[in-house]
Coordinates of C-alpha atoms and ligand atoms in Angstrom, one line a residue:
M26 CA 153.9 66.6 189.2
S27 CA 156.1 67.7 186.1
Y28 CA 154.4 68.3 182.6
K29 CA 156.1 65.7 181.3
L30 CA 155.4 62.9 183.8
R31 CA 151.9 64.4 183.1
S32 CA 151.7 64.5 179.2
A33 CA 152.6 60.9 179.1
L34 CA 149.8 59.6 180.9
A35 CA 147.8 61.8 179.1
A36 CA 148.5 60.2 175.6
I37 CA 148.6 56.4 177.9
A38 CA 145.1 57.1 178.7
L39 CA 144.3 58.3 175.2
L40 CA 146.1 54.8 173.7
G41 CA 144.3 53.1 176.1
W42 CA 140.7 54.7 175.3
L43 CA 141.9 54.5 171.5
A44 CA 142.4 50.6 172.5
V45 CA 138.7 50.2 174.7
A46 CA 137.0 52.5 172.2
H47 CA 135.0 50.5 170.4
A48 CA 133.7 47.5 172.1
V49 CA 130.5 47.1 173.2
S50 CA 130.0 45.9 176.9
F51 CA 126.7 43.4 177.9
E52 CA 125.8 42.2 180.7
V53 CA 122.4 40.0 181.6
K54 CA 120.5 39.4 184.9
D55 CA 117.5 36.9 186.2
G56 CA 116.8 39.4 189.8
N57 CA 120.9 41.0 190.9
S58 CA 122.7 37.9 189.2
T59 CA 124.9 38.5 186.2
C60 CA 125.2 35.1 183.9
I61 CA 126.6 36.6 180.8
K62 CA 128.8 39.8 180.5
A63 CA 130.4 40.8 177.3
E64 CA 132.0 43.7 175.9
L65 CA 133.3 43.1 172.3
T66 CA 133.4 44.5 169.3
A67 CA 132.0 43.0 166.4
N68 CA 131.2 43.8 162.1
F69 CA 128.7 42.7 159.5
T70 CA 129.4 42.3 156.5
I71 CA 126.3 41.4 155.4
T72 CA 125.4 40.4 151.5
Y73 CA 121.6 41.5 150.4
P74 CA 119.7 41.4 147.1
I75 CA 119.3 44.4 145.2
T76 CA 117.0 44.4 141.8
N77 CA 119.7 41.8 138.8
G78 CA 122.4 41.6 141.8
T79 CA 123.7 41.6 145.3
K80 CA 125.5 44.5 147.0
T81 CA 127.0 44.0 150.4
V82 CA 127.8 46.4 152.9
V83 CA 129.6 46.8 156.5
V84 CA 127.4 47.5 159.9
P85 CA 129.7 47.9 163.1
L86 CA 128.1 46.4 165.9
P87 CA 127.2 50.6 167.4
A88 CA 128.5 51.3 171.2
S89 CA 124.7 52.2 171.6
A90 CA 123.6 48.4 171.2
V91 CA 121.8 47.7 174.1
V92 CA 121.0 44.0 176.0
G93 CA 117.4 43.4 174.3
S94 CA 114.6 42.1 175.8
G95 CA 115.1 38.3 173.5
S96 CA 118.0 37.5 176.5
S97 CA 117.8 35.1 179.2
C98 CA 119.7 33.5 182.1
G99 CA 118.9 29.3 182.7
D100 CA 120.8 25.7 181.2
T101 CA 121.2 28.1 177.9
P102 CA 121.3 31.8 178.4
E103 CA 121.5 33.7 176.1
L104 CA 122.1 37.7 174.4
L105 CA 120.7 39.6 172.5
A106 CA 122.4 42.7 171.8
S107 CA 119.8 44.1 169.7
F108 CA 120.8 47.9 167.4
G109 CA 119.4 50.0 165.0
D110 CA 115.6 49.2 162.5
G111 CA 115.8 45.5 163.6
H112 CA 118.8 44.6 163.9
S113 CA 120.2 42.0 166.6
L114 CA 123.6 39.0 167.4
G115 CA 122.5 36.9 169.5
L116 CA 124.2 34.2 171.5
V117 CA 123.3 31.1 172.7
F118 CA 125.8 29.3 175.1
S119 CA 126.0 26.2 176.5
K120 CA 128.1 23.4 178.6
D121 CA 128.8 20.6 179.7
S122 CA 130.7 19.4 182.5
R123 CA 133.9 21.0 182.0
L124 CA 133.4 23.9 179.4
Y125 CA 130.6 26.4 177.4
Q126 CA 130.5 27.3 174.6
V127 CA 128.3 29.2 171.9
A128 CA 126.4 27.3 171.3
N129 CA 124.3 29.1 168.3
L130 CA 125.3 32.4 167.0
S131 CA 122.8 34.0 165.1
M132 CA 122.2 38.0 163.3
R133 CA 119.0 39.1 162.5
Y134 CA 118.7 42.1 160.2
N135 CA 116.2 44.2 158.5
L136 CA 116.5 44.6 155.4
S137 CA 113.6 47.0 155.6
D138 CA 115.7 49.7 156.6
N139 CA 117.3 51.4 154.0
T140 CA 119.7 53.9 155.7
T141 CA 121.9 51.1 156.3
F142 CA 120.8 48.9 153.3
P143 CA 120.0 50.9 150.1
E144 CA 118.2 50.3 147.7
S145 CA 117.3 46.2 148.7
S146 CA 114.9 45.2 146.8
F147 CA 113.5 42.6 149.9
K148 CA 111.7 44.8 152.2
G149 CA 112.2 42.7 155.8
V150 CA 113.5 40.8 158.9
V151 CA 116.6 38.4 158.2
T152 CA 117.8 35.7 160.0
S153 CA 121.1 33.9 159.2
I154 CA 122.9 31.8 162.0
T155 CA 126.0 29.1 162.1
N156 CA 126.1 26.6 165.2
T157 CA 129.6 26.1 165.2
S158 CA 130.6 29.1 165.8
G159 CA 133.8 27.8 167.5
I160 CA 134.1 30.3 170.6
S161 CA 134.2 27.5 173.5
A162 CA 136.2 28.5 177.3
Q163 CA 136.6 26.5 180.6
L164 CA 134.0 26.7 183.2
N165 CA 135.4 30.0 186.0
T166 CA 136.9 31.4 183.2
T167 CA 137.0 34.5 181.1
Y168 CA 136.5 33.4 176.9
R169 CA 139.4 36.1 175.6
C170 CA 140.1 37.1 171.8
L171 CA 141.4 40.2 171.6
S172 CA 142.5 39.0 167.5
F173 CA 140.4 39.0 164.5
T174 CA 138.0 36.2 163.9
S175 CA 136.1 36.7 161.2
I176 CA 132.1 33.4 161.8
H177 CA 130.6 32.9 158.3
L178 CA 126.5 32.6 159.4
A179 CA 125.2 29.0 157.3
D180 CA 123.6 30.5 154.3
S181 CA 127.7 33.0 153.5
K182 CA 125.2 36.0 153.4
V183 CA 126.7 36.7 156.9
T184 CA 130.5 36.9 157.9
I185 CA 130.6 38.3 161.9
T186 CA 134.2 39.6 162.6
F187 CA 134.8 39.5 165.5
S188 CA 137.9 41.6 167.6
D189 CA 138.6 42.8 171.3
V190 CA 136.3 40.5 173.3
R191 CA 136.4 39.2 176.4
M192 CA 133.2 37.1 178.2
E193 CA 131.9 34.7 180.2
A194 CA 128.3 32.8 181.1
Y195 CA 127.3 31.1 182.9
M196 CA 129.5 33.4 185.5
P197 CA 130.2 32.0 189.4
S198 CA 129.7 36.1 190.3
A199 CA 129.1 38.6 188.8
N200 CA 132.7 39.8 187.4
L201 CA 134.3 38.7 184.3
S202 CA 136.7 36.3 185.9
T203 CA 140.3 37.0 186.6
N204 CA 141.4 33.1 184.4
E205 CA 141.8 33.4 181.4
S206 CA 141.2 30.8 178.2
V207 CA 142.5 32.0 176.0
C208 CA 141.7 32.0 172.1
T209 CA 144.3 29.9 168.7
A210 CA 144.4 33.1 167.3
D211 CA 145.9 34.7 170.0
L212 CA 148.2 32.4 171.1
P213 CA 151.9 33.8 171.0
A214 CA 152.6 31.8 166.9
T215 CA 150.5 33.8 165.5
T216 CA 150.0 36.5 165.8
V217 CA 152.3 38.3 162.8
A218 CA 151.2 40.6 160.4
P219 CA 148.7 38.3 157.6
T220 CA 151.3 37.2 155.3
Q221 CA 154.3 37.9 156.0
S222 CA 156.4 39.2 158.8
P223 CA 157.0 43.2 158.0
T224 CA 160.3 44.1 158.6
T225 CA 162.6 47.3 157.6
T226 CA 165.7 45.8 156.6
P227 CA 165.5 46.1 152.9
A228 CA 163.4 42.4 151.7
P229 CA 165.7 39.4 151.9
T230 CA 163.2 37.5 151.8
P231 CA 160.6 39.3 147.9
A232 CA 157.3 38.7 148.6
S233 CA 154.7 36.2 146.7
N234 CA 152.6 38.4 144.3
P235 CA 149.1 38.6 145.7
E236 CA 146.4 36.3 143.8
R237 CA 144.1 38.2 141.2
G238 CA 140.9 39.1 142.2
S239 CA 137.8 40.0 140.2
Y240 CA 136.0 42.7 141.1
N241 CA 132.4 44.8 139.8
V242 CA 129.9 47.3 140.4
T243 CA 126.6 47.4 140.0
N244 CA 124.0 50.9 139.8
I245 CA 120.5 51.0 140.7
N246 CA 119.6 49.2 137.4
G247 CA 121.7 46.5 138.1
T248 CA 124.1 46.4 136.0
V249 CA 127.1 46.4 135.9
C250 CA 129.0 49.8 135.6
L251 CA 132.8 49.6 136.9
L252 CA 134.8 46.1 136.0
A253 CA 138.2 45.0 138.2
R254 CA 140.6 42.7 137.6
M255 CA 143.3 42.7 139.6
G256 CA 146.4 41.3 142.3
L257 CA 146.9 43.9 145.8
Q258 CA 149.5 44.5 147.5
L259 CA 150.0 47.0 150.5
N260 CA 153.0 48.1 151.5
V261 CA 152.7 50.4 154.5
T262 CA 155.0 52.3 158.0
Y263 CA 153.6 51.4 160.7
F264 CA 154.2 51.0 164.6
S265 CA 154.8 47.2 165.1
K266 CA 154.0 46.2 168.7
S267 CA 155.9 42.9 168.2
K268 CA 159.1 44.8 167.2
N269 CA 158.1 48.3 169.4
K270 CA 159.7 50.6 166.0
T271 CA 158.8 51.2 163.3
V272 CA 158.6 48.5 159.8
Q273 CA 156.8 47.6 156.1
G274 CA 153.9 45.5 156.6
I275 CA 153.8 44.1 153.1
V276 CA 150.7 42.9 153.0
N277 CA 148.4 41.3 149.9
L278 CA 145.5 41.3 150.0
Q279 CA 143.5 37.3 149.8
P280 CA 140.0 38.2 147.1
S281 CA 138.5 34.9 148.5
R282 CA 138.5 37.3 151.6
M283 CA 137.2 40.8 149.7
A284 CA 133.8 42.1 150.1
F285 CA 133.1 44.7 147.8
S286 CA 130.5 47.6 147.1
G287 CA 131.1 50.7 145.7
S288 CA 129.4 53.2 143.3
C289 CA 128.5 54.6 139.5
E290 CA 128.4 58.2 138.3
P291 CA 128.2 60.4 135.7
T292 CA 132.2 61.5 136.5
T293 CA 132.9 59.7 139.5
A294 CA 133.2 56.0 140.2
V295 CA 133.9 54.2 143.3
L296 CA 135.2 50.8 144.3
M297 CA 135.4 49.7 148.1
L298 CA 137.1 46.3 149.6
T299 CA 137.1 45.2 152.5
D300 CA 138.3 42.4 154.4
D301 CA 138.6 42.0 158.3
L302 CA 141.5 44.1 158.3
T303 CA 141.7 46.0 155.2
N304 CA 139.7 48.8 154.3
I305 CA 141.1 50.2 150.6
S306 CA 138.5 52.5 148.4
F307 CA 139.8 52.9 144.5
T308 CA 138.2 56.8 143.3
F309 CA 138.0 56.9 139.5
S310 CA 136.8 60.5 137.4
L311 CA 135.8 61.1 134.0
N312 CA 136.6 64.4 132.8
S313 CA 134.2 64.7 129.9
T314 CA 135.5 67.2 128.0
T315 CA 138.1 64.9 126.5
S316 CA 137.0 62.1 128.2
K317 CA 139.5 60.4 129.6
Y318 CA 139.6 58.8 132.9
H319 CA 142.1 57.8 136.0
L320 CA 142.7 57.1 139.4
S321 CA 141.5 59.7 141.5
A322 CA 141.9 58.8 145.1
L323 CA 142.7 56.1 147.1
N324 CA 142.0 55.8 150.7
M325 CA 142.9 52.6 153.1
S326 CA 142.4 51.6 156.2
A327 CA 144.1 48.9 158.6
S328 CA 144.1 47.7 161.5
W329 CA 146.2 44.6 161.5
P330 CA 147.1 42.4 165.1
D331 CA 150.2 44.1 164.8
M332 CA 149.7 48.0 165.3
T333 CA 149.3 50.0 167.7
A334 CA 146.7 51.7 167.1
P335 CA 144.6 51.3 163.7
V336 CA 145.5 53.9 160.6
T337 CA 144.3 56.0 157.7
M338 CA 145.7 57.0 154.9
A339 CA 144.6 59.1 151.9
N340 CA 145.1 60.8 148.7
S341 CA 143.1 62.1 146.5
S342 CA 145.5 64.3 144.3
L343 CA 146.6 61.7 142.2
N344 CA 146.8 60.7 138.5
Y345 CA 147.3 57.0 138.0
L346 CA 146.0 54.4 135.4
Q347 CA 144.7 57.1 132.8
G348 CA 142.3 55.1 129.7
S349 CA 140.3 56.4 127.7
L350 CA 135.6 55.9 128.0
G351 CA 135.2 52.9 127.4
R352 CA 138.1 51.2 127.6
S353 CA 140.1 49.3 130.1
Y354 CA 143.1 50.4 131.5
M355 CA 145.6 47.2 131.4
C356 CA 149.1 46.6 133.0
R357 CA 150.3 43.0 133.1
S358 CA 153.4 44.6 135.3
E359 CA 153.9 44.8 138.7
Q360 CA 152.8 49.1 139.1
I361 CA 153.9 50.4 142.3
L362 CA 151.6 54.1 142.6
P363 CA 152.5 56.1 145.5
V364 CA 150.0 57.5 147.7
V365 CA 151.4 58.7 150.5
N366 CA 155.1 58.7 152.7
A367 CA 153.7 55.5 154.8
F368 CA 151.7 54.0 152.2
S369 CA 152.1 52.1 149.0
L370 CA 149.7 49.9 146.8
N371 CA 151.5 48.2 144.7
T372 CA 149.0 47.2 141.7
F373 CA 149.5 42.8 139.2
S374 CA 148.2 42.2 136.2
L375 CA 145.5 44.7 136.7
Q376 CA 143.0 45.7 133.8
V377 CA 140.0 48.1 134.8
Q378 CA 137.3 50.0 133.3
P379 CA 135.6 52.8 136.0
F380 CA 133.5 53.9 132.9
G381 CA 131.5 52.9 129.8
V382 CA 130.8 49.4 130.7
S383 CA 128.8 47.0 128.1
G384 CA 127.9 43.8 128.1
N385 CA 129.5 42.7 131.5
Q386 CA 132.9 42.9 129.8
F387 CA 135.8 44.7 128.9
G388 CA 135.9 47.0 126.7
S389 CA 139.4 47.0 124.5
A390 CA 142.9 47.9 126.7
E391 CA 144.8 50.2 126.6
E392 CA 148.5 48.9 127.8
C393 CA 150.6 51.3 130.4
Q394 CA 153.8 51.9 129.2
M395 CA 156.1 49.4 131.3
D396 CA 153.8 46.6 129.1
R397 CA 154.8 48.6 125.7
D398 CA 157.9 48.7 126.7
N399 CA 157.9 45.0 128.2
M400 CA 156.8 44.3 124.4
L401 CA 159.5 45.5 122.6
I402 CA 162.0 42.8 124.1
P403 CA 160.4 40.2 122.7
I404 CA 159.8 41.7 119.7
I405 CA 163.2 42.9 119.1
V406 CA 165.1 39.1 119.3
G407 CA 162.1 37.9 117.4
A408 CA 163.5 40.2 114.5
A409 CA 167.3 39.5 115.1
L410 CA 165.9 35.0 115.3
A411 CA 164.3 35.7 111.9
G412 CA 166.6 37.8 110.5
L413 CA 169.5 35.2 111.4
V414 CA 166.9 32.2 110.0
L415 CA 167.3 35.3 106.3
I416 CA 170.8 35.0 105.9
V417 CA 171.3 31.5 106.7
L418 CA 168.2 30.9 104.2
I419 CA 170.3 32.6 101.8
A420 CA 173.0 31.3 102.6
Y421 CA 171.6 28.3 101.8
L422 CA 170.3 28.3 98.3
I423 CA 173.3 30.6 97.0
G424 CA 175.4 27.7 97.5
R425 CA 172.9 25.1 96.2
K426 CA 173.4 27.7 93.4
R427 CA 176.3 26.9 93.1
S428 CA 176.9 23.2 93.3
H429 CA 173.8 23.3 91.5
A430 CA 175.2 24.6 88.7
G431 CA 178.6 23.1 89.0
Y432 CA 177.3 19.5 88.6
Q433 CA 175.7 21.0 85.2
T434 CA 179.2 21.4 83.6
I435 CA 180.3 17.6 83.9
Ligands
NAG22 C1 118.4 42.4 195.1 O1 119.8 42.5 196.2 C2 119.3 43.5 196.7 C3 121.0 44.2 197.8 O2 121.8 43.9 197.7 C4 118.4 43.4 197.9 O3 117.7 43.8 198.4 C5 117.5 42.4 197.1 O4 116.8 42.1 197.4 C6 118.0 41.6 196.1 N1 116.7 41.2 194.8 C7 116.9 39.8 194.7 C8 115.9 39.2 194.1 O5 117.7 38.7 195.4
NAG23 C1 112.7 47.6 160.3 O1 112.7 49.1 159.6 C2 111.7 49.6 159.3 C3 112.3 51.0 158.5 O2 112.9 51.5 158.7 C4 110.8 49.9 160.6 O3 109.7 50.3 160.3 C5 110.3 48.5 160.5 O4 109.7 48.8 162.5 C6 111.5 48.1 161.3 N1 111.7 46.4 161.5 C7 111.7 45.7 162.7 C8 111.0 44.3 163.1 O5 112.1 46.6 163.8
NAG24 C1 120.8 26.1 168.0 O1 119.3 26.3 167.3 C2 119.2 25.1 166.6 C3 118.9 25.7 165.0 O2 118.2 26.9 164.7 C4 118.1 24.1 167.5 O3 117.7 22.8 167.0 C5 118.6 24.4 169.2 O4 118.2 23.9 169.6 C6 119.9 25.9 169.4 N1 120.3 25.2 170.2 C7 120.3 25.8 172.2 C8 121.0 25.5 172.6 O5 119.5 27.1 171.2
NAG25 C1 132.4 27.1 189.0 O1 132.7 28.0 190.3 C2 131.5 27.9 191.1 C3 131.4 28.7 192.4 O2 132.5 29.3 192.4 C4 131.8 25.6 191.5 O3 130.6 25.4 192.0 C5 131.8 25.1 190.2 O4 132.2 24.1 189.7 C6 132.8 25.4 189.4 N1 133.2 24.9 188.2 C7 134.0 24.7 186.9 C8 134.3 23.4 186.3 O5 135.5 24.5 188.0
NAG26 C1 119.5 53.0 133.8 O1 119.8 52.2 132.6 C2 118.7 52.8 131.2 C3 118.0 51.9 129.8 O2 119.2 51.2 130.1 C4 119.7 54.6 131.4 O3 119.2 55.2 130.2 C5 120.0 54.5 132.2 O4 120.5 55.8 132.2 C6 120.6 53.7 133.7 N1 120.1 54.8 134.8 C7 121.7 54.8 135.7 C8 121.5 55.1 136.9 O5 122.8 53.8 134.7
NAG27 C1 118.2 42.6 134.5 O1 119.5 41.9 133.9 C2 119.1 41.7 132.8 C3 120.5 41.2 132.0 O2 121.4 41.6 132.9 C4 118.0 42.6 131.9 O3 118.4 42.1 130.5 C5 117.6 42.9 132.5 O4 116.9 44.5 132.3 C6 117.1 44.1 134.0 N1 115.9 44.5 134.8 C7 116.1 45.3 135.6 C8 115.0 45.7 136.5 O5 117.6 46.4 135.8
NAG28 C1 158.4 49.1 150.8 O1 158.4 50.5 150.9 C2 159.4 51.2 151.1 C3 158.9 52.7 151.2 O2 158.8 53.3 150.4 C4 159.7 51.3 149.8 O3 161.6 51.1 150.1 C5 160.2 49.4 149.4 O4 161.3 49.3 148.6 C6 158.8 48.6 149.3 N1 158.5 47.3 149.1 C7 157.8 46.9 148.1 C8 157.7 45.3 148.2 O5 156.9 47.4 147.1
NAG29 C1 160.7 50.1 173.6 O1 161.2 50.9 172.7 C2 162.0 52.1 173.8 C3 162.5 52.2 173.1 O2 163.7 52.1 171.5 C4 162.2 51.2 174.8 O3 162.7 52.2 176.0 C5 160.7 51.2 175.4 O4 161.1 50.0 177.0 C6 160.7 49.7 174.5 N1 159.0 49.0 175.4 C7 159.5 47.8 174.8 C8 157.8 47.4 175.6 O5 160.0 46.8 175.0
NAG30 C1 139.5 68.0 131.2 O1 140.8 67.8 131.0 C2 141.1 69.0 130.1 C3 141.9 69.1 129.0 O2 142.9 68.5 130.0 C4 141.1 70.0 131.5 O3 141.2 71.8 131.0 C5 140.3 70.2 132.1 O4 139.9 71.1 133.5 C6 140.1 68.9 133.1 N1 138.3 69.1 133.2 C7 137.8 68.6 134.7 C8 136.7 68.6 134.7 O5 139.3 67.9 134.8
NAG31 C1 149.3 63.3 147.1 O1 149.9 62.2 145.7 C2 150.0 63.3 144.4 C3 150.7 62.8 143.3 O2 151.2 61.8 143.5 C4 151.8 63.6 145.3 O3 151.9 65.1 145.0 C5 151.3 64.1 146.9 O4 152.6 64.7 147.8 C6 150.7 63.5 147.5 N1 149.5 63.6 149.1 C7 151.0 63.2 150.1 C8 150.4 63.9 151.5 O5 151.9 62.3 150.6

């Protein structure tokens, strides 16, 4: 075998491994007969109470998850995927003459587990459930959904995000059926990147501005220690599966889909934003000698459906968004923050305060140079108009005085 061919095969094997690296497999059996088989990747976004507030974490379904003892076959077969200190994902199936579906989708999590749920003010096991999972397939077919799909559980404390899913219940044999029921998200028409389709040609249609989101971080005391309001747009260069070439993906983050969390320390503050497809974290540093802060690091990871593999980009020697302790930094104009060659972050209507927040409110704002420059134009126009009005007024007054004088002499 030639070296080239061997390297090519190795690369293909590596790609294959990357593609399935996170999927976890489960099989529920009754004696020798298999009733459920599932291969899936899942992330759980869980919001839980801390003293005076809430915190949100993203917990992946680990490869160490096993088929728990609550699993069973029968009329309504059940898969209980157990992991960690008493956590589990539960799927209960039901069927009619044509279709089977996930009738109940549930998440049980143990808030006593300090490692997964730091600072939780509630200790004990919590269960969230929904009976509208939207997961259904024809009998004797495998349900396939490679795209990311998020399902909110009833109390809205838990969002489950599935991807790379292949599963079947009421199996006619021990192997997944070769016929597949494909979820709508996987259908070709919708397998494009989140907002607008990326393109290499220089911006034919400019992306719309992103919606502005409000985010905050609370410390152990429950007091808000970091405040941020901003619209965020990612500009990521990646290799597109659908186009078979490198493209520029312009993606607006949707505030309503972002979970946020973070931490505050005396000279470092971190804000983390997470949705199904993207993680981004902002690290701010405070120089206690000068009492100035700045954005010192940005980390971003994305696993968009059109990417061949997830990407991670980071730079921890940045110096953006500089402000003074106790005051906020504001920039209404669009700012382009280059992070690395393949990634820049565009911010819109931004106001942040990473340190010295008091009373849950922004301190007085320090505006960016661009806003101050933009303010100059209205000031100049205003001054010019005022000058013009003054000249007209003076001319009028002089004219009036003259004609007045004329009358008197008659
Ligand atoms: C399971 O299969 C094995 C061999 O394939 C067989 O010996 C055994 O009796 C089976 N058990 C049941 C409960 O069917
Ligand atoms: C919950 O977590 C705590 C602490 O990790 C552990 O002691 C306890 O056994 C767990 N509960 C369950 C039901 O697994
Ligand atoms: C699903 O859950 C509901 C309420 O939690 C329960 O009434 C129903 O029987 C469950 N369905 C199945 C198929 O287990
Ligand atoms: C599914 O397959 C089983 C066994 O092969 C068969 O008995 C059943 O009729 C099939 N059901 C449907 C809806 O095709
Ligand atoms: C908690 O609050 C107290 C009093 O307001 C303050 O002295 C202390 O520094 C705070 N701790 C943290 C971690 O912010
Ligand atoms: C919780 O917040 C309130 C007001 O926001 C504050 O008065 C109280 O001291 C806080 N409690 C704790 C335990 O931090
Ligand atoms: C995205 O980045 C590329 C390269 O850095 C740049 O040419 C392009 O103008 C950027 N597009 C937007 C919308 O920011
Ligand atoms: C992708 O492009 C390369 C070279 O441009 C070509 O050799 C390859 O066949 C293409 N693959 C697909 C799936 O179109
Ligand atoms: C703080 O700023 C001063 C003056 O710019 C600089 O000399 C010093 O190294 C900075 N300290 C840190 C910890 O960055
Ligand atoms: C990180 O950012 C700094 C400052 O903007 C820049 O000089 C440096 O090249 C960046 N590093 C990488 C790896 O792009």
